[in-house]
Coordinates of C-alpha atoms and ligand atoms in Angstrom, one line a residue:
X1 CA 74.3 125.7 28.0
X2 CA 72.8 124.1 31.1
X3 CA 73.8 124.6 34.7
X4 CA 72.7 122.4 37.6
X5 CA 72.8 124.5 40.8
X6 CA 72.8 122.9 44.3
X7 CA 70.8 125.9 45.5
X8 CA 69.9 129.1 43.4
X9 CA 68.5 132.4 44.4
X10 CA 65.3 132.7 42.5
X11 CA 62.4 135.2 42.5
X12 CA 60.5 133.2 45.0
X13 CA 63.5 132.3 47.2
X14 CA 66.3 129.9 47.5
X15 CA 65.5 126.6 45.8
X16 CA 67.4 123.4 45.6
X17 CA 68.5 121.5 42.5
X18 CA 67.8 124.2 40.0
X19 CA 68.5 123.6 36.4
X20 CA 69.2 126.9 34.3
X21 CA 69.2 126.6 30.6
X22 CA 70.6 129.5 28.5
X23 CA 70.9 130.2 24.7
X24 CA 72.9 132.9 23.1
X25 CA 73.6 134.6 26.6
X26 CA 70.0 134.5 27.7
X27 CA 68.3 132.4 30.2
X28 CA 65.7 130.4 28.5
X29 CA 64.4 128.0 31.3
X30 CA 64.7 127.6 35.1
X31 CA 63.4 124.5 36.9
X32 CA 63.7 124.0 40.4
X33 CA 63.7 120.5 42.2
X34 CA 65.0 119.1 38.9
X35 CA 67.2 116.1 38.2
X36 CA 70.7 116.8 36.7
X37 CA 71.1 115.7 33.1
X38 CA 74.3 114.4 31.3
X39 CA 76.3 117.4 30.1
X40 CA 75.1 119.9 32.9
X41 CA 77.7 122.0 34.4
X42 CA 77.5 121.5 38.2
X43 CA 77.6 124.5 40.4
X44 CA 77.9 123.7 44.1
X45 CA 76.8 126.0 47.0
X46 CA 74.5 129.0 46.3
X47 CA 74.1 130.4 42.9
X48 CA 73.2 134.1 42.8
X49 CA 72.3 136.4 39.9
X50 CA 75.4 138.5 38.7
X51 CA 76.5 141.3 40.9
X52 CA 76.7 144.9 39.7
X53 CA 79.4 147.1 40.9
X54 CA 77.5 150.3 40.4
X55 CA 80.4 152.7 41.3
X56 CA 84.0 152.2 40.2
X57 CA 87.0 154.5 39.5
X58 CA 89.3 151.7 38.2
X59 CA 92.5 153.6 38.5
X60 CA 92.1 154.1 42.4
X61 CA 93.0 150.4 42.7
X62 CA 96.5 151.5 42.4
X63 CA 96.2 153.2 45.8
X64 CA 95.3 150.3 47.8
X65 CA 97.7 149.8 50.7
X66 CA 99.6 152.9 49.8
X67 CA 97.7 155.6 51.8
X68 CA 97.5 154.5 55.3
X69 CA 100.8 156.0 56.5
X70 CA 100.0 159.5 57.1
X71 CA 96.5 160.0 58.6
X72 CA 94.6 162.9 57.0
X73 CA 91.1 163.2 55.6
X74 CA 89.4 162.5 52.2
X75 CA 90.9 165.7 50.9
X76 CA 94.6 164.6 51.7
X77 CA 93.8 161.0 50.2
X78 CA 92.6 163.0 47.1
X79 CA 96.0 164.6 46.7
X80 CA 97.6 161.1 46.5
X81 CA 95.0 159.9 44.1
X82 CA 95.7 163.0 41.8
X83 CA 99.5 162.0 41.8
X84 CA 98.7 158.6 40.5
X85 CA 96.2 160.1 38.0
X86 CA 99.0 162.2 36.5
X87 CA 101.1 159.2 35.7
X88 CA 98.5 157.3 33.6
X89 CA 98.3 157.1 29.9
X90 CA 95.9 155.1 27.7
X91 CA 98.2 152.0 27.7
X92 CA 98.7 152.1 31.6
X93 CA 95.2 152.6 32.1
X94 CA 94.2 149.7 30.0
X95 CA 96.6 147.4 32.0
X96 CA 95.4 148.7 35.3
X97 CA 91.6 148.6 34.6
X98 CA 91.9 145.2 33.0
X99 CA 93.4 143.8 36.2
X100 CA 91.0 145.7 38.4
X101 CA 88.1 144.3 36.4
X102 CA 89.4 140.7 36.6
X103 CA 89.7 141.3 40.3
X104 CA 85.9 142.3 40.2
X105 CA 85.0 139.2 38.3
X106 CA 86.6 137.1 40.9
X107 CA 84.4 138.7 43.3
X108 CA 81.1 137.9 41.4
X109 CA 80.9 141.2 39.4
X110 CA 79.3 140.7 36.0
X111 CA 78.8 144.4 35.2
X112 CA 80.6 147.5 36.4
X113 CA 79.6 151.2 36.3
X114 CA 82.7 153.0 35.6
X115 CA 82.5 156.6 36.8
X116 CA 85.1 157.9 34.4
X117 CA 86.7 161.3 34.7
X118 CA 90.4 160.8 33.6
X119 CA 89.8 161.8 30.1
X120 CA 92.7 163.9 28.7
X121 CA 96.4 164.0 28.4
X122 CA 98.8 165.7 30.8
X123 CA 97.8 169.4 31.2
X124 CA 94.3 168.8 29.6
X125 CA 95.6 168.3 26.0
X126 CA 93.2 165.9 24.4
X127 CA 94.6 162.7 23.0
X128 CA 94.4 162.2 19.2
X129 CA 91.3 160.2 19.9
X130 CA 89.6 162.4 22.5
X131 CA 88.1 159.2 24.0
X132 CA 91.2 157.3 24.2
X133 CA 91.0 156.7 28.0
X134 CA 87.3 155.7 27.8
X135 CA 88.2 153.2 25.0
X136 CA 90.9 151.8 27.1
X137 CA 88.3 151.1 29.8
X138 CA 86.0 149.5 27.2
X139 CA 88.9 147.2 26.0
X140 CA 89.8 146.3 29.7
X141 CA 86.3 145.2 30.4
X142 CA 86.1 143.0 27.3
X143 CA 89.5 141.4 28.3
X144 CA 88.2 140.8 31.8
X145 CA 84.9 139.3 30.4
X146 CA 82.5 141.7 32.2
X147 CA 80.0 144.2 31.0
X148 CA 80.8 147.9 31.3
X149 CA 78.8 151.0 31.6
X150 CA 80.9 153.9 30.9
X151 CA 79.6 156.6 33.0
X152 CA 81.4 159.5 31.3
X153 CA 81.7 162.3 33.9
X154 CA 81.3 165.9 33.0
X155 CA 84.0 167.7 35.0
X156 CA 84.4 171.3 34.5
X157 CA 85.4 173.2 37.6
X158 CA 88.1 172.7 40.2
X159 CA 85.9 173.3 43.3
X160 CA 83.3 175.4 44.7
X161 CA 83.5 178.2 47.3
X162 CA 81.0 180.7 48.6
X163 CA 82.3 183.0 45.7
X164 CA 81.5 180.4 43.1
X165 CA 83.4 177.6 41.2
X166 CA 87.3 177.8 40.8
X167 CA 89.1 176.7 37.7
X168 CA 90.6 173.3 37.5
X169 CA 94.1 172.9 38.9
X170 CA 97.0 171.5 36.8
X171 CA 96.0 167.9 37.6
X172 CA 92.3 168.5 37.2
X173 CA 92.7 169.8 33.8
X174 CA 93.1 166.2 32.6
X175 CA 89.4 165.6 33.9
X176 CA 87.9 168.7 32.3
X177 CA 86.2 169.5 29.3
X178 CA 85.7 173.2 28.1
X179 CA 82.1 173.2 28.9
X180 CA 79.1 170.8 29.1
X181 CA 78.6 171.1 25.3
X182 CA 82.1 170.0 24.6
X183 CA 81.7 167.0 27.0
X184 CA 78.5 166.0 25.1
X185 CA 80.2 166.3 21.8
X186 CA 83.1 164.1 22.9
X187 CA 80.7 161.5 24.5
X188 CA 78.5 161.3 21.6
X189 CA 81.5 159.5 19.7
X190 CA 81.1 156.5 21.9
X191 CA 78.7 153.7 21.1
X192 CA 76.8 151.0 22.9
X193 CA 77.2 147.4 22.1
X194 CA 75.8 144.3 23.6
X195 CA 78.2 144.4 26.4
X196 CA 78.9 148.3 26.8
X197 CA 76.5 150.9 27.7
X198 CA 77.5 154.6 27.3
X199 CA 76.1 156.5 30.3
X200 CA 76.7 159.9 31.9
X201 CA 77.7 161.5 35.1
X202 CA 77.9 164.8 36.8
X203 CA 81.1 164.4 38.7
X204 CA 79.6 166.6 41.7
X205 CA 78.1 170.0 42.3
X206 CA 81.7 171.0 43.1
X207 CA 82.8 170.1 39.5
X208 CA 79.7 171.1 37.5
X209 CA 78.2 174.5 37.7
X210 CA 74.5 174.5 37.9
X211 CA 74.0 176.4 34.6
X212 CA 75.8 173.5 32.9
X213 CA 73.6 170.7 34.1
X214 CA 70.9 171.0 31.2
X215 CA 73.2 169.9 28.5
X216 CA 74.4 166.9 30.5
X217 CA 70.6 166.0 31.1
X218 CA 69.9 166.3 27.5
X219 CA 72.9 164.1 26.4
X220 CA 71.9 161.5 29.1
X221 CA 68.2 161.2 28.2
X222 CA 67.0 157.5 28.8
X223 CA 70.7 156.6 29.8
X224 CA 72.1 156.0 33.3
X225 CA 73.0 159.2 34.9
X226 CA 75.2 159.2 38.0
X227 CA 76.5 161.8 40.4
X228 CA 78.6 162.0 43.6
X229 CA 76.3 163.5 46.2
X230 CA 77.1 165.0 49.6
X231 CA 80.0 162.6 50.4
X232 CA 81.6 165.2 52.6
X233 CA 80.3 168.0 54.8
X234 CA 82.4 170.5 53.1
X235 CA 80.6 170.0 49.9
X236 CA 77.3 170.7 51.4
X237 CA 78.8 173.8 53.1
X238 CA 80.1 175.4 49.9
X239 CA 76.9 174.5 48.1
X240 CA 74.9 176.1 50.7
X241 CA 77.2 179.2 50.9
X242 CA 77.0 179.7 47.2
X243 CA 73.6 178.5 46.1
X244 CA 71.6 178.7 49.4
X245 CA 70.6 175.1 48.7
X246 CA 71.8 171.7 49.6
X247 CA 73.5 169.7 46.6
X248 CA 70.3 167.4 46.6
X249 CA 67.9 170.4 46.3
X250 CA 70.2 172.0 43.7
X251 CA 70.1 168.8 41.6
X252 CA 66.3 168.4 42.1
X253 CA 65.7 172.0 41.1
X254 CA 67.6 171.4 37.8
X255 CA 65.8 168.1 36.9
X256 CA 68.7 165.8 37.6
X257 CA 67.0 163.4 40.1
X258 CA 64.8 160.5 38.8
X259 CA 64.4 156.9 38.1
X260 CA 67.5 157.0 35.6
X261 CA 69.7 158.7 38.2
X262 CA 71.8 157.3 40.7
X263 CA 73.2 159.3 43.7
X264 CA 76.5 158.1 44.9
X265 CA 77.3 158.1 48.7
X266 CA 74.3 160.4 49.7
X267 CA 76.0 160.4 53.1
X268 CA 75.1 163.8 54.6
X269 CA 71.5 164.5 53.9
X270 CA 68.7 166.4 55.6
X271 CA 65.3 164.9 55.9
X272 CA 64.1 167.1 53.0
X273 CA 67.0 165.7 50.8
X274 CA 65.9 162.1 51.8
X275 CA 62.3 162.9 50.8
X276 CA 63.5 164.5 47.4
X277 CA 65.6 161.4 46.6
X278 CA 63.1 158.7 47.6
X279 CA 60.2 160.6 46.1
X280 CA 62.0 160.9 42.6
X281 CA 62.9 157.2 42.9
X282 CA 66.5 158.1 42.3
X283 CA 68.7 155.1 43.1
X284 CA 71.4 155.6 45.9
X285 CA 74.6 153.9 45.7
X286 CA 76.4 153.0 48.9
X287 CA 80.1 152.4 48.9
X288 CA 80.7 151.3 52.6
X289 CA 84.3 150.2 52.4
X290 CA 85.3 153.5 50.7
X291 CA 83.1 155.7 53.0
X292 CA 84.9 153.8 55.9
X293 CA 88.4 154.0 54.4
X294 CA 87.9 157.8 53.8
X295 CA 86.1 158.6 57.1
X296 CA 83.2 159.9 55.2
X297 CA 80.4 159.0 57.5
X298 CA 77.4 156.7 57.5
X299 CA 74.7 157.5 55.1
X300 CA 70.9 157.2 55.9
X301 CA 70.3 154.1 53.7
X302 CA 67.4 152.6 55.4
X303 CA 65.5 156.0 55.5
X304 CA 66.3 156.5 51.8
X305 CA 65.0 153.0 51.0
X306 CA 61.8 153.7 53.1
X307 CA 61.4 157.0 51.2
X308 CA 61.5 155.0 47.8
X309 CA 65.1 155.0 46.7
X310 CA 66.4 151.6 45.4
X311 CA 69.8 150.9 46.9
X312 CA 72.8 149.8 44.7
X313 CA 76.5 149.1 46.1
X314 CA 79.8 149.9 44.7
X315 CA 83.5 149.4 45.6
X316 CA 84.3 153.0 44.5
X317 CA 88.0 153.4 45.3
X318 CA 88.6 149.7 45.7
X319 CA 90.1 149.8 49.1
X320 CA 88.6 146.2 49.0
X321 CA 87.0 144.7 45.8
X322 CA 84.3 142.5 47.5
X323 CA 80.8 143.4 46.7
X324 CA 79.5 140.8 49.2
X325 CA 81.2 142.9 51.9
X326 CA 79.8 146.1 50.5
X327 CA 76.3 144.6 50.7
X328 CA 77.0 143.3 54.3
X329 CA 78.5 146.6 55.5
X330 CA 75.3 148.5 54.5
X331 CA 73.5 146.4 57.1
X332 CA 76.3 146.5 59.7
X333 CA 76.5 150.3 59.6
X334 CA 72.8 150.5 60.1
X335 CA 73.0 148.2 63.1
X336 CA 75.9 150.3 64.6
X337 CA 74.0 153.6 64.0
X338 CA 70.6 152.4 65.2
X339 CA 71.4 149.6 67.6
X340 CA 69.0 147.2 65.9
X341 CA 69.5 144.2 63.6
X342 CA 67.8 143.3 60.3
X343 CA 67.4 146.9 58.9
X344 CA 68.1 145.3 55.6
X345 CA 67.0 141.7 55.1
X346 CA 69.2 139.2 53.1
X347 CA 66.8 139.6 50.1
X348 CA 67.1 143.4 50.3
X349 CA 70.8 143.0 50.2
X350 CA 70.7 140.6 47.4
X351 CA 68.6 143.1 45.4
X352 CA 70.9 145.8 45.8
X353 CA 73.8 143.5 44.7
X354 CA 72.0 142.2 41.7
X355 CA 68.8 143.5 40.2
X356 CA 68.7 147.2 41.5
X357 CA 72.5 147.5 40.9
X358 CA 72.3 146.2 37.4
X359 CA 69.2 148.5 36.5
X360 CA 71.2 151.5 38.0
X361 CA 74.0 151.1 35.3
X362 CA 71.6 150.4 32.4
X363 CA 71.1 146.6 32.6
X364 CA 67.5 146.1 33.6
X365 CA 67.6 142.8 31.5
X366 CA 70.2 141.4 34.1
X367 CA 70.1 140.6 37.9
X368 CA 67.6 137.8 38.2
X369 CA 67.8 134.1 37.5
X370 CA 64.7 133.9 35.3
X371 CA 63.9 133.4 31.7
X372 CA 64.7 136.2 29.4
X373 CA 67.5 137.6 31.7
X374 CA 71.0 137.8 30.8
X375 CA 72.7 134.5 31.9
X376 CA 74.8 135.9 34.7
X377 CA 75.4 133.4 37.5
X378 CA 77.6 133.7 40.6
X379 CA 78.4 130.5 42.4
X380 CA 79.3 130.9 46.3
X381 CA 80.8 127.9 48.1
X382 CA 79.0 127.1 51.4
X383 CA 81.7 124.7 52.5
X384 CA 84.5 126.8 53.0
X385 CA 86.2 127.5 56.4
X386 CA 84.3 130.9 56.2
X387 CA 80.9 129.7 55.1
X388 CA 80.5 126.1 56.5
X389 CA 77.3 125.9 58.5
X390 CA 75.4 128.7 57.1
X391 CA 72.0 128.4 55.5
X392 CA 72.0 129.4 51.9
X393 CA 69.2 132.0 52.8
X394 CA 71.7 133.9 55.1
X395 CA 75.0 133.4 53.1
X396 CA 75.0 136.9 51.8
X397 CA 75.6 138.2 55.4
X398 CA 78.4 135.6 55.6
X399 CA 80.3 134.9 52.5
X400 CA 83.2 137.1 51.1
X401 CA 84.8 137.4 47.7
X402 CA 87.1 134.4 48.2
X403 CA 84.1 132.1 48.6
X404 CA 83.0 133.0 45.0
X405 CA 84.1 129.9 42.9
X406 CA 82.4 130.2 39.6
X407 CA 81.3 133.4 37.5
X408 CA 79.3 133.3 34.3
X409 CA 78.6 136.5 32.4
X410 CA 76.2 136.4 29.5
X411 CA 76.6 132.6 29.4
X412 CA 80.3 132.6 29.4
X413 CA 82.3 131.3 32.2
X414 CA 85.1 133.8 33.2
X415 CA 85.8 132.4 36.5
X416 CA 86.3 128.7 37.2
X417 CA 87.3 127.2 40.6
X418 CA 88.2 130.7 41.7
X419 CA 90.6 131.3 38.8
X420 CA 89.9 134.0 36.3
X421 CA 90.5 133.5 32.5
X422 CA 93.3 135.9 32.4
X423 CA 95.3 133.8 34.8
X424 CA 97.1 135.2 37.8
X425 CA 95.3 138.5 38.6
X426 CA 97.6 139.4 41.4
X427 CA 100.6 139.4 39.0
X428 CA 98.4 141.5 36.6
X429 CA 97.7 143.9 39.3
X430 CA 101.3 144.1 40.4
X431 CA 102.6 144.6 36.9
X432 CA 100.3 147.4 36.3
X433 CA 100.5 149.2 39.6
X434 CA 104.2 149.2 40.4
X435 CA 105.2 151.4 37.6
X436 CA 102.9 154.1 38.9
X437 CA 104.8 154.4 42.2
X438 CA 108.3 154.3 40.9
X439 CA 110.3 157.4 41.4
X440 CA 110.4 159.6 38.2
Ligands
ZN1 ZN1 83.4 158.0 43.3

């Protein structure tokens, strides 16, 4: 396979007329300033490495445009989300996730980190295959042509108060395993493949008591480990009231932070929390469209990067599925909060979208257009009504998902001229979502 890129984002910057050669899904040669050869597939505009969506809950896609009528907070949104969760079974989950992942592919995503906690049947009864829901996600990603990291989330408690953890409520029973050992036993039945990684997650300090963290760490050894962290002030307040520590300090004290770990949101942090996360090289995953949608607040992402944390981005609840927008909003919120431009340069934003994001979900062999790397290519048009006139070097602060025209995952073209190989993704989404909102 050979592609001829009008412009390509290489390790030494944007270069013109770049030939990329791949064999068996891996890049074997990259030549800038080349001439096209017969048989090359031409890619117009700017070709970037594959984007990682480092934080996804696929089923939340069903809530888009359905929760803006009542005001409320994160916590009232969560009640609506739980209502949708109650209606999903493995078949419905497969259909919804397949369509959600196809939408991600259209936006340039070549690998998704699925933070998966909807494990069991109604009332918490395990399915015949206790990983039926996880396997639905694996099948969905295969159908959509993208790689999946199944960040299977340990979820044990319903919430945290000053007096300790509360039991799961009836909806949360679908999320919960009996204890971390039972969680680990279930997850051990899932296997990696060339396009699937099994990772782990601590849902949050609300859902996993501190004495249950050690078995999760053991099971997650050398695998990606993710955790929601301090998305809401109420989590910090409950954690301080019960443990006399911030959530970050609690996770640090139990050895959860480190190079294989990603803290998602990391919105409400103390300066000591920032030092702990950066000093341990814990990746932080910003989800700006979700954080705006839910009124979470603005995380200290520049300070975290300065302290040593790599930055990744995720579309989380998929209020929008547009990773270019997620990256741009990291910089936009920094500008608003600090009244200064250029807090994150275009190369820093591309790194978050690509190499750092891919590494955070267990694909350190992706995220660069370079020999030996996975052949993931995302071609962004520079001649649309939105992007015309921009320089390729600054396109990441301008382009949006509709400007992505071609997407190649491990050498396979899954999006061509803005069309996914599954066809009409809007129709797939509508078919999957509408039954979830019908009156029972
Ligand atoms: Zn999340």
